[in-house]
Amino acid sequence: MDAIHTFLEVKDLKTRFHTPEGTVYAVNGVSFTLKEGETLAVVGESGCGKSVTMMSILRLISIPPGEIVSGEVTYRDRNLLKLSESEMEHVRGKEVAMIFQDPMTSLNPVLTVGRQLTETLRTHTNMDEEQSRQRAVTLLEWVGIPDAGKRLTDYPHQFSGGMRQRVMIAMALACTPSLLIADEPTTALDVTIQAQIIELVKKLKQDVGMAMIWITHDLGVVAGIADRVIVMYAGFIVEEAEVDDLYDSPLHPYTTALLQALPRADRRRDKNLKSIQGVPPNLLAEPRGCPFAPRCEFVKERCVNENPLLIETENRHKVACWVNVKTGALR
Amino acid sequence: MTPPLQHGTFPLQRWRMLLKRFGWALFTILFVVVLNFFLFRVLPGDPARQGIRDPRLTPETIQAIRVRFGLDKPIINCFESLNPVKVGSCGVNPLDTQFFIYVKNLLKGDLGQSFYYNRPVKDILGERLWNTILLIGAGQILAILIGVVFGLFAAWKARTAIDYAALISGLVAWSLPTFWLAIILLFWGTNHGLPIGGKATPGMSSYPFMQQMGDLLQHLFLPTLAYTIIYMGEYMLIMRSSLLDVLAEDYILAAKAKGLSAFQILKDHALKNSMLPLVTLIAINLGFTVGGAVQIETVFSWPGLGGAIFEAVGRKDYPLLQGGFLLIAISVILANFIADLTYSYLDPRVQAD
Amino acid sequence: MNLTPIVNKTNSQVSVFWKSLRRNPMGLVGLAMLIAILAVAVFAPLIAPVHTAEITSKDIYNAPNSTHWLGTDDAGNDVLANFILGSRVSLIVGFFAAFISIVIGGLIGIIAGFYGGRVENTLMRITDIMLVIPDLPLMVVIIALTKPSLFNIIFVIGIFGWTTTARVVRSQTLAVKSRKFVLRARAIGAGNMHIIRHHILPLVLPILVVQAVLTVSSAILNESTLSFLGLGDPTAPSWGQMLNFAFSRGAMSTGAWWALVVPGFGIVWVVLGLTLFGQGLEQVLNPRLDTHHLMPGRPVVQSETAQLPSSEKILLDVRNLSINYINDDKAPARAVENVSFTLKEGELIGLVGESGCGKTTLMLALLRLLPAAGQIVNGKVFFNGKDLTALNEDEINAVRWKEISIVFQGAMNALNPVRTVGDQIAEAIIKHMPGFPHDLRLQERVVELLELVGIAADHKDHYPHQYSGGMRQRAMIAMALACNPQVIIADEPTTALDVMIQAQILELLDSLRKKLGLAIIFVTHDLGVVAEMCDHVLVMYGGVTAEYADVDTIYNEARHPYTQELLKAFPDLTKPKKKLSSIPGYPPRLDALPAGCRFAPRCPRVYARCHTEQPILYKLSDNHIASCHLLEASK
């Protein structure tokens, strides 16, 4: 282990859902670490398990039908999976905060924004009415909402989409958490607003010094904000690297496919690269072998039978693949 | 959170769900049977004493009557000492209690003997049930037709005069107390030569068939009209709001973009979707009104099931009450089950419970 | 359930509610009726006429006259007096019984909905049994066999009236519980009680109130029915009892209509008032959009616009199109103003802009699919020389789908959930290709179309809910191709899709373009897609054309400040660490447009003229126009 105090360590997390159609193997042994103040991006398509992983960390999965089958989530030397519900409630919002994708649905339409902002404060601190109101105003100003004092008594629908997301960020940061988990925070926003939010979050992170996990399916966005990136597929981590490394030399065929699939301004009529057909696997079956095997151009027999482990190659670049994509041979 | 089904494992689940629902229906029937039995024993008043409220009867006669109607047996094992757990320990043969005799007879289809009519309850209820079905059958069909058609036009031409007219008349019809509407109609009807009640003019049975039918129709006219008006209001309102919701859906716009005419869209895309809530409602209504046509039957003296129950209440005719009640409850439960079946057949989205 | 209140300047939830109710005629009428009858009941002893004269047999069933305004009943009593006094009983029984029902139903509903699991199952089983037991007969039996007292009646009606409320409250609790903000509240560490009190309750209360109103009306109906059947409390005469006496004591035969009509009228008044009020409440609390897609559209305002001289093969020629949304009480919203573009065979034009810029409105207008409030107020749409804006409904139906088809944004809901996907695709073919045989060949064609978009043949007879979101989107594309149209309008077709599937679809569209000469209008906000796919680009902002040029020009020589800022705001993989430039502020609301240039409030190069005068479209070259005052000099 690093000399630096391990801030968050997730070890072999497995989460499943028991549905009438069968058991959904949503997260199948995810492990990663996070240092204080670090920004980690978690990338993958719908259903790859990125949201479920984060929700499992905060124990926000509904149980039933969900079940965190095994694993350890060590946050500052405490295993979050073993805490009681009331101890978890102390962690949520105060130490670890989370913001979600669509700000409109994340806000209760019949409560004022001020009410919902001070909710966090009242849950975790002893602030009285006036103190929490003051703090709420400060928070709104901090995230760049003009006329903050008056806006406290407005309702969510009176804010535009971008402003609502700012409010969400303010709510998340109310108790100055050490870790912010952002689940697709800009996916539902227009591109110019997206840019605003990304810049805001970057600035706040610097000011507060918090660590961040940014979940997204948009590889274009990741490049500008993350230190390290995890790529997930079918409930597994398939690649982990520092951000420049990932873009310069992706080691997993899926990562390469993702990067190729992104529409790019500099590749306008170059259609030599064909996109990969097929869809991600059905999570209703217990995973056997590498989940990407059916769609992989480098597939070997070993891939079909054995699920590759996540191993480190060079400069903290990890990949879960039997094949060396540069040479096409087995590792 | 969970990925959608990509293959149809569908029919198996559907059967499983239906079986579950059917099992539940059976359980409910069982529950009602038990409830039915105890209800009439637990309510105040010794059935025997109530059933034959003649003060001239000597205690011996009363006892004889009680024996005759099986009322001398213990209700259920140790019921009197409120200790049903210790089976057999009060020296009573559990199979000789009223409850088990009741259940045994039920399974044989024997609903007992009416105190008042001194005929098998089964026969009386049978006749009455048929009359009720005749009444509500006609009424429901008309109510459905009129309600659906008006509701459809109201929704299609929303915010026009047709819509407002239909809405107001539907709301008014729905707000009318059934028995009052019946009274008013009867009042108006008798002043215009329609019969004052009953199912047939006395002595009609000796007339030729056609005239009997004409007479029946005359007697059926007003009660059916009352029934239709009441239910038409409800169906129209439901159809209207359901169709309004459907017509605002994206797939209707998509159908329009496909170049389909308004008529085609209504026929092929909107109707089935909007009728779903209505179908369930109709089935449930049918179930309820087997017994719930009390009001109309009372006012028009129509010899139906609801009226029979009402009379039996007044006369404290327990066996008839018990039997009638059971019959109504069973029909409601079955109607609910059929409603579930129909709905799940029509709506492919309904899967497991 | 949509609980967003109508946007206006006041903040208080309650005052917003009252404002909406004031605008609702049904609710107001109902409320007025209720207040009237409540006043009668409250002041009953004061307003009921008193007759001290001794009653004789001559007073029985007197028709309305000067002494007895509404006549007398079977016992010679004044009908009006009885009516007024009887109101108290009916209303008291109604309200108290309903109160019992609402409390029981509300508690059961919330507990069952929130806690779920065993608790919910048990409570719902109990509710189901209660629902199934026939109310009226059982009420009749119970009251007949016990003592018909006021208390008993209230109790019995109350005990039987809670089932619908429980069901409705439970569904609503379940719906609220699954909403994101409850998850968010849990994410900040709120406990169950807090969530129930502060998040669930406020959203369940409105539905509970509506249910309460309906429960009161059914309780009153029940009371009157029971009284009519002779089971009312003889010491507390209600309207139902008045009817009982009248009916069973010869009012019919003596023709004493007043004794029958008056009490019934009272019941109808109360119940109707409650029903109207309840409906009004429901409309306010749950505003259903009061338009639907089959409402007649507004007539097109005909203009004198001419089409472009058809030098090349121009398929679609949109000239100076302007579209307004008409609001009853405000000025019309100018959603699209003076937009023009052309589309040639095999061409792909990208329509770029952010939310609220009017792109969807523009697309809908091309096929005359605007909602009831929309109206084309200027300009024309020429398709192969034919003026689409001048066609009637039948004529445009022939063009829709066959010549021009559309893939809607968010295709998730564009498929009818109760019909199979294959069926819906076949429908388009049957409608527009009358020569096509309706047999196996039709099914084969459907399969062919599905396979074109990567959907396996065995999915043909599945229902939309059996498809994933991405599959539904692809099915819509297959459907759009069914009649071999000349133009496809694709409104953000890949926005909700994963990047790999997006890549597959873009490839498909591109290959169709090359193979079939398909022309495509591709609406998007993703500049990367635009760069990869488009020949020409139309950039819209606030309903007007900001810039229109071929794609190379847009990328390398953009002249409109908005286009320039947009390009800077877009993350570019080739320069990942580039600081994303963001434009401060937000797009304008179409019902509150600024006076001059619509981009002025956010433009980094704004000057005085921009705030007062809207810029015209400047032609910078044959293929490049932009609307900015700064370009005047370069004309």
Short mmCIF file of C-alpha atoms in Angstrom, two decimals, chain B residues 27-266:
data_model
loop_
_atom_site.label_atom_id
_atom_site.label_comp_id
_atom_site.label_asym_id
_atom_site.label_seq_id
_atom_site.Cartn_x
_atom_site.Cartn_y
_atom_site.Cartn_z
CA PHE B 27 -58.80 -18.17 -0.86
CA THR B 28 -60.99 -15.11 -0.77
CA ILE B 29 -64.06 -17.22 -1.46
CA LEU B 30 -63.09 -19.44 1.43
CA PHE B 31 -62.67 -16.42 3.60
CA VAL B 32 -66.08 -15.13 2.62
CA VAL B 33 -67.67 -18.49 3.35
CA VAL B 34 -66.30 -18.41 6.86
CA LEU B 35 -67.16 -14.75 7.33
CA ASN B 36 -70.63 -15.37 6.04
CA PHE B 37 -71.24 -18.10 8.54
CA PHE B 38 -70.03 -16.21 11.55
CA LEU B 39 -71.58 -12.93 10.59
CA PHE B 40 -75.06 -14.19 11.03
CA ARG B 41 -74.30 -16.06 14.19
CA VAL B 42 -72.39 -13.29 15.85
CA LEU B 43 -74.86 -10.51 15.24
CA PRO B 44 -77.25 -10.05 18.08
CA GLY B 45 -80.42 -12.02 18.22
CA ASP B 46 -80.92 -15.74 18.56
CA PRO B 47 -81.74 -16.87 15.03
CA ALA B 48 -84.42 -19.14 16.22
CA ARG B 49 -86.07 -16.57 18.35
CA GLN B 50 -85.80 -14.03 15.56
CA GLY B 51 -86.93 -16.40 12.89
CA ILE B 52 -90.15 -17.17 14.45
CA ARG B 53 -91.11 -14.08 16.34
CA ASP B 54 -94.39 -15.43 17.46
CA PRO B 55 -94.98 -14.77 21.17
CA ARG B 56 -97.43 -17.59 21.42
CA LEU B 57 -94.81 -20.24 20.91
CA THR B 58 -93.97 -22.28 23.98
CA PRO B 59 -90.38 -22.96 24.93
CA GLU B 60 -90.81 -26.56 23.86
CA THR B 61 -91.95 -25.54 20.41
CA ILE B 62 -89.10 -23.16 20.10
CA GLN B 63 -86.71 -25.91 21.02
CA ALA B 64 -88.30 -28.23 18.48
CA ILE B 65 -87.88 -25.61 15.79
CA ARG B 66 -84.30 -25.12 16.78
CA VAL B 67 -83.66 -28.82 16.44
CA ARG B 68 -85.33 -28.84 13.09
CA PHE B 69 -83.12 -26.12 11.76
CA GLY B 70 -80.05 -27.58 13.37
CA LEU B 71 -79.72 -24.61 15.64
CA ASP B 72 -79.36 -26.74 18.74
CA LYS B 73 -75.94 -27.97 17.75
CA PRO B 74 -72.89 -26.07 18.95
CA ILE B 75 -71.77 -23.53 16.41
CA ILE B 76 -68.23 -24.67 16.33
CA ASN B 77 -66.06 -26.69 18.58
CA CYS B 78 -65.96 -25.05 21.97
CA PHE B 79 -67.10 -21.78 20.51
CA GLU B 80 -69.26 -21.05 23.47
CA SER B 81 -66.39 -21.21 25.85
CA LEU B 82 -64.31 -19.19 23.37
CA ASN B 83 -61.66 -21.82 23.27
CA PRO B 84 -61.45 -23.13 19.75
CA VAL B 85 -57.96 -24.47 20.12
CA LYS B 86 -58.54 -27.46 22.31
CA VAL B 87 -60.14 -29.68 19.74
CA GLY B 88 -62.26 -32.42 21.08
CA SER B 89 -61.64 -31.54 24.64
CA CYS B 90 -65.10 -30.25 25.39
CA GLY B 91 -66.53 -33.57 24.56
CA VAL B 92 -68.04 -32.30 21.31
CA ASN B 93 -67.71 -34.02 17.99
CA PRO B 94 -66.21 -31.32 15.77
CA LEU B 95 -68.00 -32.62 12.75
CA ASP B 96 -71.32 -32.26 14.44
CA THR B 97 -71.05 -28.51 14.85
CA GLN B 98 -73.09 -26.02 12.89
CA PHE B 99 -70.06 -24.79 11.05
CA PHE B 100 -69.06 -28.07 9.60
CA ILE B 101 -72.57 -28.98 8.72
CA TYR B 102 -72.78 -25.68 6.92
CA VAL B 103 -69.61 -26.32 4.99
CA LYS B 104 -70.65 -29.85 4.21
CA ASN B 105 -73.96 -28.67 2.83
CA LEU B 106 -72.31 -25.93 0.84
CA LEU B 107 -70.17 -28.46 -0.92
CA LYS B 108 -73.29 -30.39 -1.74
CA GLY B 109 -74.83 -27.20 -3.12
CA ASP B 110 -77.41 -27.08 -0.37
CA LEU B 111 -77.86 -23.54 0.88
CA GLY B 112 -80.44 -24.38 3.48
CA GLN B 113 -84.10 -23.69 3.84
CA SER B 114 -85.62 -20.23 3.91
CA PHE B 115 -87.34 -19.44 7.19
CA TYR B 116 -89.88 -17.26 5.48
CA TYR B 117 -90.68 -19.07 2.26
CA ASN B 118 -90.05 -22.53 3.60
CA ARG B 119 -88.43 -23.45 0.31
CA PRO B 120 -84.82 -24.27 -0.51
CA VAL B 121 -82.75 -21.10 -0.59
CA LYS B 122 -81.07 -22.38 -3.71
CA ASP B 123 -84.31 -22.31 -5.68
CA ILE B 124 -85.36 -18.89 -4.54
CA LEU B 125 -81.97 -17.38 -5.29
CA GLY B 126 -81.89 -19.07 -8.65
CA GLU B 127 -85.09 -17.42 -9.80
CA ARG B 128 -84.12 -14.08 -8.41
CA LEU B 129 -80.64 -14.19 -9.90
CA TRP B 130 -82.03 -14.74 -13.35
CA ASN B 131 -84.28 -11.71 -13.02
CA THR B 132 -81.40 -9.56 -11.90
CA ILE B 133 -79.26 -10.68 -14.78
CA LEU B 134 -82.01 -9.84 -17.20
CA LEU B 135 -82.20 -6.37 -15.78
CA ILE B 136 -78.56 -5.55 -15.54
CA GLY B 137 -77.63 -7.31 -18.74
CA ALA B 138 -79.70 -4.99 -20.86
CA GLY B 139 -78.73 -1.97 -18.83
CA GLN B 140 -75.00 -2.61 -18.91
CA ILE B 141 -74.91 -3.18 -22.64
CA LEU B 142 -76.71 0.06 -23.32
CA ALA B 143 -74.65 1.94 -20.75
CA ILE B 144 -71.43 0.69 -22.28
CA LEU B 145 -72.41 1.53 -25.82
CA ILE B 146 -73.66 4.99 -25.04
CA GLY B 147 -70.92 5.74 -22.53
CA VAL B 148 -68.09 4.67 -24.79
CA VAL B 149 -69.40 6.48 -27.83
CA PHE B 150 -70.07 9.73 -26.00
CA GLY B 151 -66.80 9.50 -24.12
CA LEU B 152 -64.95 9.00 -27.37
CA PHE B 153 -66.51 12.00 -29.02
CA ALA B 154 -66.04 14.12 -25.95
CA ALA B 155 -62.33 13.39 -25.85
CA TRP B 156 -61.79 13.68 -29.57
CA LYS B 157 -63.54 17.01 -29.76
CA ALA B 158 -62.07 18.17 -26.45
CA ARG B 159 -62.73 21.75 -25.43
CA THR B 160 -65.62 22.13 -27.83
CA ALA B 161 -69.31 22.36 -27.05
CA ILE B 162 -69.78 18.62 -27.50
CA ASP B 163 -67.14 17.95 -24.89
CA TYR B 164 -68.59 20.32 -22.32
CA ALA B 165 -72.10 19.00 -22.86
CA ALA B 166 -70.97 15.42 -22.47
CA LEU B 167 -68.87 16.23 -19.44
CA ILE B 168 -71.64 18.03 -17.61
CA SER B 169 -74.27 15.43 -18.39
CA GLY B 170 -71.88 12.68 -17.33
CA LEU B 171 -71.14 14.39 -14.06
CA VAL B 172 -74.80 15.01 -13.35
CA ALA B 173 -75.73 11.41 -14.16
CA TRP B 174 -73.00 10.23 -11.88
CA SER B 175 -74.21 12.41 -9.04
CA LEU B 176 -77.76 11.17 -9.09
CA PRO B 177 -78.72 8.83 -6.26
CA THR B 178 -79.84 5.66 -7.96
CA PHE B 179 -82.97 5.21 -5.96
CA TRP B 180 -84.03 8.78 -6.50
CA LEU B 181 -83.61 8.58 -10.22
CA ALA B 182 -85.65 5.41 -10.07
CA ILE B 183 -88.40 7.17 -8.12
CA ILE B 184 -88.53 10.09 -10.49
CA LEU B 185 -88.63 7.83 -13.51
CA LEU B 186 -91.31 5.72 -11.93
CA PHE B 187 -93.35 8.77 -11.12
CA TRP B 188 -93.08 10.03 -14.65
CA GLY B 189 -93.65 6.56 -16.08
CA THR B 190 -96.78 5.74 -14.17
CA ASN B 191 -98.26 9.02 -15.26
CA HIS B 192 -97.70 7.89 -18.82
CA GLY B 193 -99.21 4.47 -18.60
CA LEU B 194 -96.20 2.37 -17.71
CA PRO B 195 -96.66 -0.26 -15.05
CA ILE B 196 -95.96 0.63 -11.47
CA GLY B 197 -93.60 -2.22 -10.77
CA GLY B 198 -92.95 -5.88 -10.76
CA LYS B 199 -91.91 -8.08 -13.59
CA ALA B 200 -95.21 -8.97 -15.15
CA THR B 201 -98.82 -8.01 -14.99
CA PRO B 202 -100.71 -10.52 -12.84
CA GLY B 203 -102.31 -13.19 -14.93
CA MET B 204 -100.00 -12.58 -17.84
CA SER B 205 -98.81 -16.15 -17.98
CA SER B 206 -102.03 -17.27 -19.56
CA TYR B 207 -101.55 -15.00 -22.55
CA PRO B 208 -99.73 -15.89 -25.78
CA PHE B 209 -95.92 -15.64 -25.83
CA MET B 210 -95.62 -12.47 -27.88
CA GLN B 211 -97.89 -10.59 -25.55
CA GLN B 212 -95.99 -11.89 -22.58
CA MET B 213 -92.80 -10.57 -24.12
CA GLY B 214 -94.39 -7.21 -24.78
CA ASP B 215 -95.53 -7.05 -21.22
CA LEU B 216 -92.09 -7.99 -19.98
CA LEU B 217 -90.52 -5.25 -22.05
CA GLN B 218 -92.94 -2.73 -20.64
CA HIS B 219 -91.98 -3.71 -17.14
CA LEU B 220 -88.31 -3.83 -18.00
CA PHE B 221 -88.22 -0.46 -19.66
CA LEU B 222 -88.04 1.91 -16.71
CA PRO B 223 -85.66 -0.06 -14.50
CA THR B 224 -83.33 -0.55 -17.43
CA LEU B 225 -83.51 3.14 -18.25
CA ALA B 226 -82.59 4.04 -14.68
CA TYR B 227 -79.73 1.59 -14.66
CA THR B 228 -78.44 2.81 -18.00
CA ILE B 229 -78.45 6.47 -17.04
CA ILE B 230 -76.49 5.87 -13.87
CA TYR B 231 -73.79 3.72 -15.40
CA MET B 232 -73.58 5.57 -18.66
CA GLY B 233 -72.36 8.61 -16.76
CA GLU B 234 -69.54 6.72 -15.12
CA TYR B 235 -68.42 4.98 -18.30
CA MET B 236 -68.51 8.17 -20.29
CA LEU B 237 -66.32 10.00 -17.80
CA ILE B 238 -63.78 7.21 -17.58
CA MET B 239 -63.64 6.74 -21.34
CA ARG B 240 -63.19 10.44 -21.87
CA SER B 241 -60.35 10.89 -19.42
CA SER B 242 -58.67 7.71 -20.55
CA LEU B 243 -58.83 8.69 -24.20
CA LEU B 244 -57.60 12.20 -23.42
CA ASP B 245 -54.51 10.69 -21.84
CA VAL B 246 -53.93 8.34 -24.74
CA LEU B 247 -54.34 11.01 -27.38
CA ALA B 248 -51.61 13.09 -25.78
CA GLU B 249 -49.08 10.28 -26.05
CA ASP B 250 -46.12 10.38 -28.39
CA TYR B 251 -47.19 7.35 -30.37
CA ILE B 252 -50.29 9.15 -31.51
CA LEU B 253 -48.13 11.90 -32.95
CA ALA B 254 -46.02 9.22 -34.57
CA ALA B 255 -49.12 7.68 -36.09
CA LYS B 256 -50.14 11.07 -37.41
CA ALA B 257 -46.68 11.50 -38.88
CA LYS B 258 -47.19 8.21 -40.66
CA GLY B 259 -50.00 9.82 -42.57
CA LEU B 260 -52.86 7.96 -40.93
CA SER B 261 -56.18 9.78 -40.84
CA ALA B 262 -57.81 10.74 -37.55
CA PHE B 263 -60.32 7.94 -37.95
CA GLN B 264 -57.59 5.38 -38.57
CA ILE B 265 -55.62 6.61 -35.59
CA LEU B 266 -58.64 6.36 -33.32
#
